[in-house]
PDB file of C-alpha atoms in Angstrom:
ATOM      1  CA  MET A   1      52.602  -1.938  14.174  1.00  0.00           C
ATOM      2  CA  LYS A   2      51.398  -0.198  17.353  1.00  0.00           C
ATOM      3  CA  LYS A   3      53.570  -2.463  19.501  1.00  0.00           C
ATOM      4  CA  THR A   4      56.633  -1.628  17.427  1.00  0.00           C
ATOM      5  CA  ILE A   5      56.039   2.105  17.805  1.00  0.00           C
ATOM      6  CA  ILE A   6      55.438   1.778  21.544  1.00  0.00           C
ATOM      7  CA  TYR A   7      58.561  -0.360  22.060  1.00  0.00           C
ATOM      8  CA  THR A   8      60.639   2.023  19.956  1.00  0.00           C
ATOM      9  CA  LEU A   9      59.349   4.987  21.931  1.00  0.00           C
ATOM     10  CA  LEU A  10      59.983   3.284  25.285  1.00  0.00           C
ATOM     11  CA  PHE A  11      63.482   2.231  24.238  1.00  0.00           C
ATOM     12  CA  SER A  12      64.244   5.762  23.041  1.00  0.00           C
ATOM     13  CA  LEU A  13      63.017   7.272  26.317  1.00  0.00           C
ATOM     14  CA  LEU A  14      65.036   4.784  28.342  1.00  0.00           C
ATOM     15  CA  PHE A  15      68.156   5.510  26.285  1.00  0.00           C
ATOM     16  CA  LEU A  16      67.627   9.262  26.678  1.00  0.00           C
ATOM     17  CA  PHE A  17      67.172   8.891  30.444  1.00  0.00           C
ATOM     18  CA  ILE A  18      70.340   6.816  30.817  1.00  0.00           C
ATOM     19  CA  ALA A  19      72.378   9.114  28.571  1.00  0.00           C
ATOM     20  CA  THR A  20      71.398  12.244  30.506  1.00  0.00           C
ATOM     21  CA  ALA A  21      72.031  10.563  33.867  1.00  0.00           C
ATOM     22  CA  CYS A  22      75.676   9.842  33.059  1.00  0.00           C
ATOM     23  CA  VAL A  23      77.756  12.538  34.686  1.00  0.00           C
ATOM     24  CA  LYS A  24      81.454  12.822  33.911  1.00  0.00           C
ATOM     25  CA  GLU A  25      83.987  13.556  36.614  1.00  0.00           C
ATOM     26  CA  SER A  26      85.415  17.062  36.537  1.00  0.00           C
ATOM     27  CA  ASP A  27      86.959  19.617  38.886  1.00  0.00           C
ATOM     28  CA  THR A  28      83.455  20.522  40.078  1.00  0.00           C
ATOM     29  CA  CYS A  29      81.893  17.054  39.993  1.00  0.00           C
ATOM     30  CA  HIS A  30      83.455  14.092  41.767  1.00  0.00           C
ATOM     31  CA  ARG A  31      81.573  10.801  41.669  1.00  0.00           C
ATOM     32  CA  PHE A  32      84.113   8.801  43.678  1.00  0.00           C
ATOM     33  CA  ILE A  33      86.446   8.992  46.650  1.00  0.00           C
ATOM     34  CA  HIS A  34      89.564   6.918  45.998  1.00  0.00           C
ATOM     35  CA  PHE A  35      89.969   4.966  49.223  1.00  0.00           C
ATOM     36  CA  THR A  36      93.012   2.870  50.129  1.00  0.00           C
ATOM     37  CA  ASN A  37      92.750   0.346  52.942  1.00  0.00           C
ATOM     38  CA  ASN A  38      96.382  -0.038  54.067  1.00  0.00           C
ATOM     39  CA  THR A  39      95.585  -2.455  56.869  1.00  0.00           C
ATOM     40  CA  GLY A  40      95.692  -6.208  57.194  1.00  0.00           C
ATOM     41  CA  ASN A  41      91.913  -6.368  57.716  1.00  0.00           C
ATOM     42  CA  ASP A  42      88.864  -5.893  55.514  1.00  0.00           C
ATOM     43  CA  VAL A  43      86.661  -2.893  56.317  1.00  0.00           C
ATOM     44  CA  TYR A  44      83.119  -1.870  55.540  1.00  0.00           C
ATOM     45  CA  TYR A  45      82.408   1.754  54.713  1.00  0.00           C
ATOM     46  CA  SER A  46      79.449   4.086  54.806  1.00  0.00           C
ATOM     47  CA  VAL A  47      79.305   7.522  53.187  1.00  0.00           C
ATOM     48  CA  THR A  48      76.669   9.822  54.679  1.00  0.00           C
ATOM     49  CA  TYR A  49      75.807  13.489  54.782  1.00  0.00           C
ATOM     50  CA  ILE A  50      74.709  13.447  58.411  1.00  0.00           C
ATOM     51  CA  ASP A  51      76.827  12.635  61.449  1.00  0.00           C
ATOM     52  CA  GLU A  52      75.349   9.253  62.273  1.00  0.00           C
ATOM     53  CA  ILE A  53      75.709   5.638  61.270  1.00  0.00           C
ATOM     54  CA  GLU A  54      73.152   4.506  58.720  1.00  0.00           C
ATOM     55  CA  GLU A  55      70.310   2.210  59.718  1.00  0.00           C
ATOM     56  CA  TYR A  56      71.063   0.001  56.713  1.00  0.00           C
ATOM     57  CA  ASN A  57      73.184  -3.014  57.683  1.00  0.00           C
ATOM     58  CA  LEU A  58      76.309  -2.727  55.521  1.00  0.00           C
ATOM     59  CA  THR A  59      77.045  -6.445  55.736  1.00  0.00           C
ATOM     60  CA  LEU A  60      74.008  -7.082  53.535  1.00  0.00           C
ATOM     61  CA  SER A  61      75.934  -5.575  50.584  1.00  0.00           C
ATOM     62  CA  PRO A  62      79.543  -6.761  50.894  1.00  0.00           C
ATOM     63  CA  GLY A  63      80.034  -6.514  47.134  1.00  0.00           C
ATOM     64  CA  PHE A  64      79.450  -2.770  47.256  1.00  0.00           C
ATOM     65  CA  LEU A  65      80.402  -1.690  50.762  1.00  0.00           C
ATOM     66  CA  LYS A  66      83.405  -3.815  51.711  1.00  0.00           C
ATOM     67  CA  VAL A  67      87.025  -2.901  50.960  1.00  0.00           C
ATOM     68  CA  LYS A  68      89.483  -5.778  51.124  1.00  0.00           C
ATOM     69  CA  LYS A  69      92.734  -5.459  53.051  1.00  0.00           C
ATOM     70  CA  ASN A  70      95.596  -3.677  51.274  1.00  0.00           C
ATOM     71  CA  THR A  71      93.485  -2.567  48.295  1.00  0.00           C
ATOM     72  CA  THR A  72      92.207   0.653  46.771  1.00  0.00           C
ATOM     73  CA  GLU A  73      88.566   1.109  45.775  1.00  0.00           C
ATOM     74  CA  LYS A  74      86.523   3.905  44.257  1.00  0.00           C
ATOM     75  CA  LEU A  75      83.755   4.746  46.738  1.00  0.00           C
ATOM     76  CA  PRO A  76      80.668   6.091  44.975  1.00  0.00           C
ATOM     77  CA  ASN A  77      78.308   8.426  46.794  1.00  0.00           C
ATOM     78  CA  SER A  78      75.511   5.986  45.977  1.00  0.00           C
ATOM     79  CA  VAL A  79      75.223   2.473  44.616  1.00  0.00           C
ATOM     80  CA  SER A  80      75.020   3.818  41.053  1.00  0.00           C
ATOM     81  CA  GLY A  81      77.791   6.398  41.469  1.00  0.00           C
ATOM     82  CA  LEU A  82      76.077   8.674  38.947  1.00  0.00           C
ATOM     83  CA  SER A  83      75.815  11.789  41.106  1.00  0.00           C
ATOM     84  CA  CYS A  84      78.429  14.285  42.235  1.00  0.00           C
ATOM     85  CA  TYR A  85      79.499  14.394  45.868  1.00  0.00           C
ATOM     86  CA  GLU A  86      79.414  18.184  45.608  1.00  0.00           C
ATOM     87  CA  SER A  87      75.644  18.239  45.070  1.00  0.00           C
ATOM     88  CA  TYR A  88      75.019  16.081  48.133  1.00  0.00           C
ATOM     89  CA  ALA A  89      77.320  18.078  50.399  1.00  0.00           C
ATOM     90  CA  GLU A  90      75.529  21.376  49.709  1.00  0.00           C
ATOM     91  CA  ASN A  91      73.111  20.916  52.627  1.00  0.00           C
ATOM     92  CA  SER A  92      75.392  19.920  55.492  1.00  0.00           C
ATOM     93  CA  GLY A  93      78.693  21.100  54.053  1.00  0.00           C
ATOM     94  CA  LEU A  94      80.326  17.853  55.200  1.00  0.00           C
ATOM     95  CA  ILE A  95      80.734  14.351  53.891  1.00  0.00           C
ATOM     96  CA  TYR A  96      81.080  11.670  56.553  1.00  0.00           C
ATOM     97  CA  LEU A  97      82.949   8.444  55.885  1.00  0.00           C
ATOM     98  CA  PHE A  98      82.549   5.753  58.540  1.00  0.00           C
ATOM     99  CA  LEU A  99      84.846   2.707  58.551  1.00  0.00           C
ATOM    100  CA  PHE A 100      83.965  -0.536  60.314  1.00  0.00           C
ATOM    101  CA  ASP A 101      86.037  -3.614  61.081  1.00  0.00           C
ATOM    102  CA  ALA A 102      84.555  -6.351  58.884  1.00  0.00           C
ATOM    103  CA  LYS A 103      84.667  -8.970  61.652  1.00  0.00           C
ATOM    104  CA  VAL A 104      82.846  -6.699  64.099  1.00  0.00           C
ATOM    105  CA  ALA A 105      80.225  -5.690  61.514  1.00  0.00           C
ATOM    106  CA  GLU A 106      79.619  -9.283  60.459  1.00  0.00           C
ATOM    107  CA  ASN A 107      79.409 -10.715  63.989  1.00  0.00           C
ATOM    108  CA  THR A 108      77.627  -7.973  65.926  1.00  0.00           C
ATOM    109  CA  PRO A 109      73.966  -7.022  65.578  1.00  0.00           C
ATOM    110  CA  TRP A 110      73.804  -3.854  63.466  1.00  0.00           C
ATOM    111  CA  LYS A 111      71.651  -2.132  66.077  1.00  0.00           C
ATOM    112  CA  THR A 112      74.495  -2.613  68.585  1.00  0.00           C
ATOM    113  CA  VAL A 113      77.064  -1.310  66.098  1.00  0.00           C
ATOM    114  CA  ARG A 114      74.959   1.836  65.680  1.00  0.00           C
ATOM    115  CA  GLU A 115      74.069   2.386  69.338  1.00  0.00           C
ATOM    116  CA  GLU A 116      77.620   1.845  70.605  1.00  0.00           C
ATOM    117  CA  ASN A 117      79.342   3.645  67.687  1.00  0.00           C
ATOM    118  CA  LEU A 118      81.491   0.615  66.916  1.00  0.00           C
ATOM    119  CA  TYR A 119      83.301   2.211  63.997  1.00  0.00           C
ATOM    120  CA  LEU A 120      87.058   2.191  63.494  1.00  0.00           C
ATOM    121  CA  LYS A 121      87.297   5.721  62.164  1.00  0.00           C
ATOM    122  CA  LYS A 122      85.039   8.571  61.154  1.00  0.00           C
ATOM    123  CA  TYR A 123      86.117  11.186  58.633  1.00  0.00           C
ATOM    124  CA  ALA A 124      84.170  14.460  58.432  1.00  0.00           C
ATOM    125  CA  LEU A 125      85.417  16.293  55.366  1.00  0.00           C
ATOM    126  CA  THR A 126      84.420  19.358  53.395  1.00  0.00           C
ATOM    127  CA  ILE A 127      84.626  19.520  49.615  1.00  0.00           C
ATOM    128  CA  ASP A 128      87.662  21.805  49.967  1.00  0.00           C
ATOM    129  CA  GLU A 129      89.400  19.252  52.196  1.00  0.00           C
ATOM    130  CA  LEU A 130      88.663  16.486  49.705  1.00  0.00           C
ATOM    131  CA  ASN A 131      90.014  18.681  46.907  1.00  0.00           C
ATOM    132  CA  GLU A 132      93.219  19.222  48.920  1.00  0.00           C
ATOM    133  CA  ARG A 133      93.519  15.455  49.283  1.00  0.00           C
ATOM    134  CA  LYS A 134      92.858  15.027  45.538  1.00  0.00           C
ATOM    135  CA  TRP A 135      89.816  12.941  46.517  1.00  0.00           C
ATOM    136  CA  LYS A 136      92.083  10.269  48.009  1.00  0.00           C
ATOM    137  CA  ILE A 137      91.848   8.851  51.521  1.00  0.00           C
ATOM    138  CA  THR A 138      94.318   6.329  52.881  1.00  0.00           C
ATOM    139  CA  TYR A 139      93.411   4.410  56.016  1.00  0.00           C
ATOM    140  CA  SER A 140      96.344   2.865  57.885  1.00  0.00           C
ATOM    141  CA  GLY A 141      94.480   1.728  60.970  1.00  0.00           C
ATOM    142  CA  GLU A 142      95.092   4.872  63.020  1.00  0.00           C
TER     143      GLU A 142
END
């Protein structure tokens, strides 16, 4: 009997936590940047709120951080994508999107990629700029 009550309580708390964590997209809360890779090469991406390449090696998570050539992906601001970009950008005012050639990222030590800034492109965008773009970024290799 006690186990049933405890399990029911734990399940209820877990359900409540998950339900309150789900944030819907709105005009003031964007969970994704819609990114189109219009090149013939795969790219890795990193979204940060500071102007530097992350220490985390992106090639360790190709399922989350790699955009195939000639495709469009929704880039969450975290692995879960449950938070709004607007809340993260409050501190710095900018959202940085770094793009890396997949072949370079996969064949070069990540420390070298970071130290030599071996990114293809860096976007530094405000929330207003992202709103103007309708939260869409198209990369054509330029």
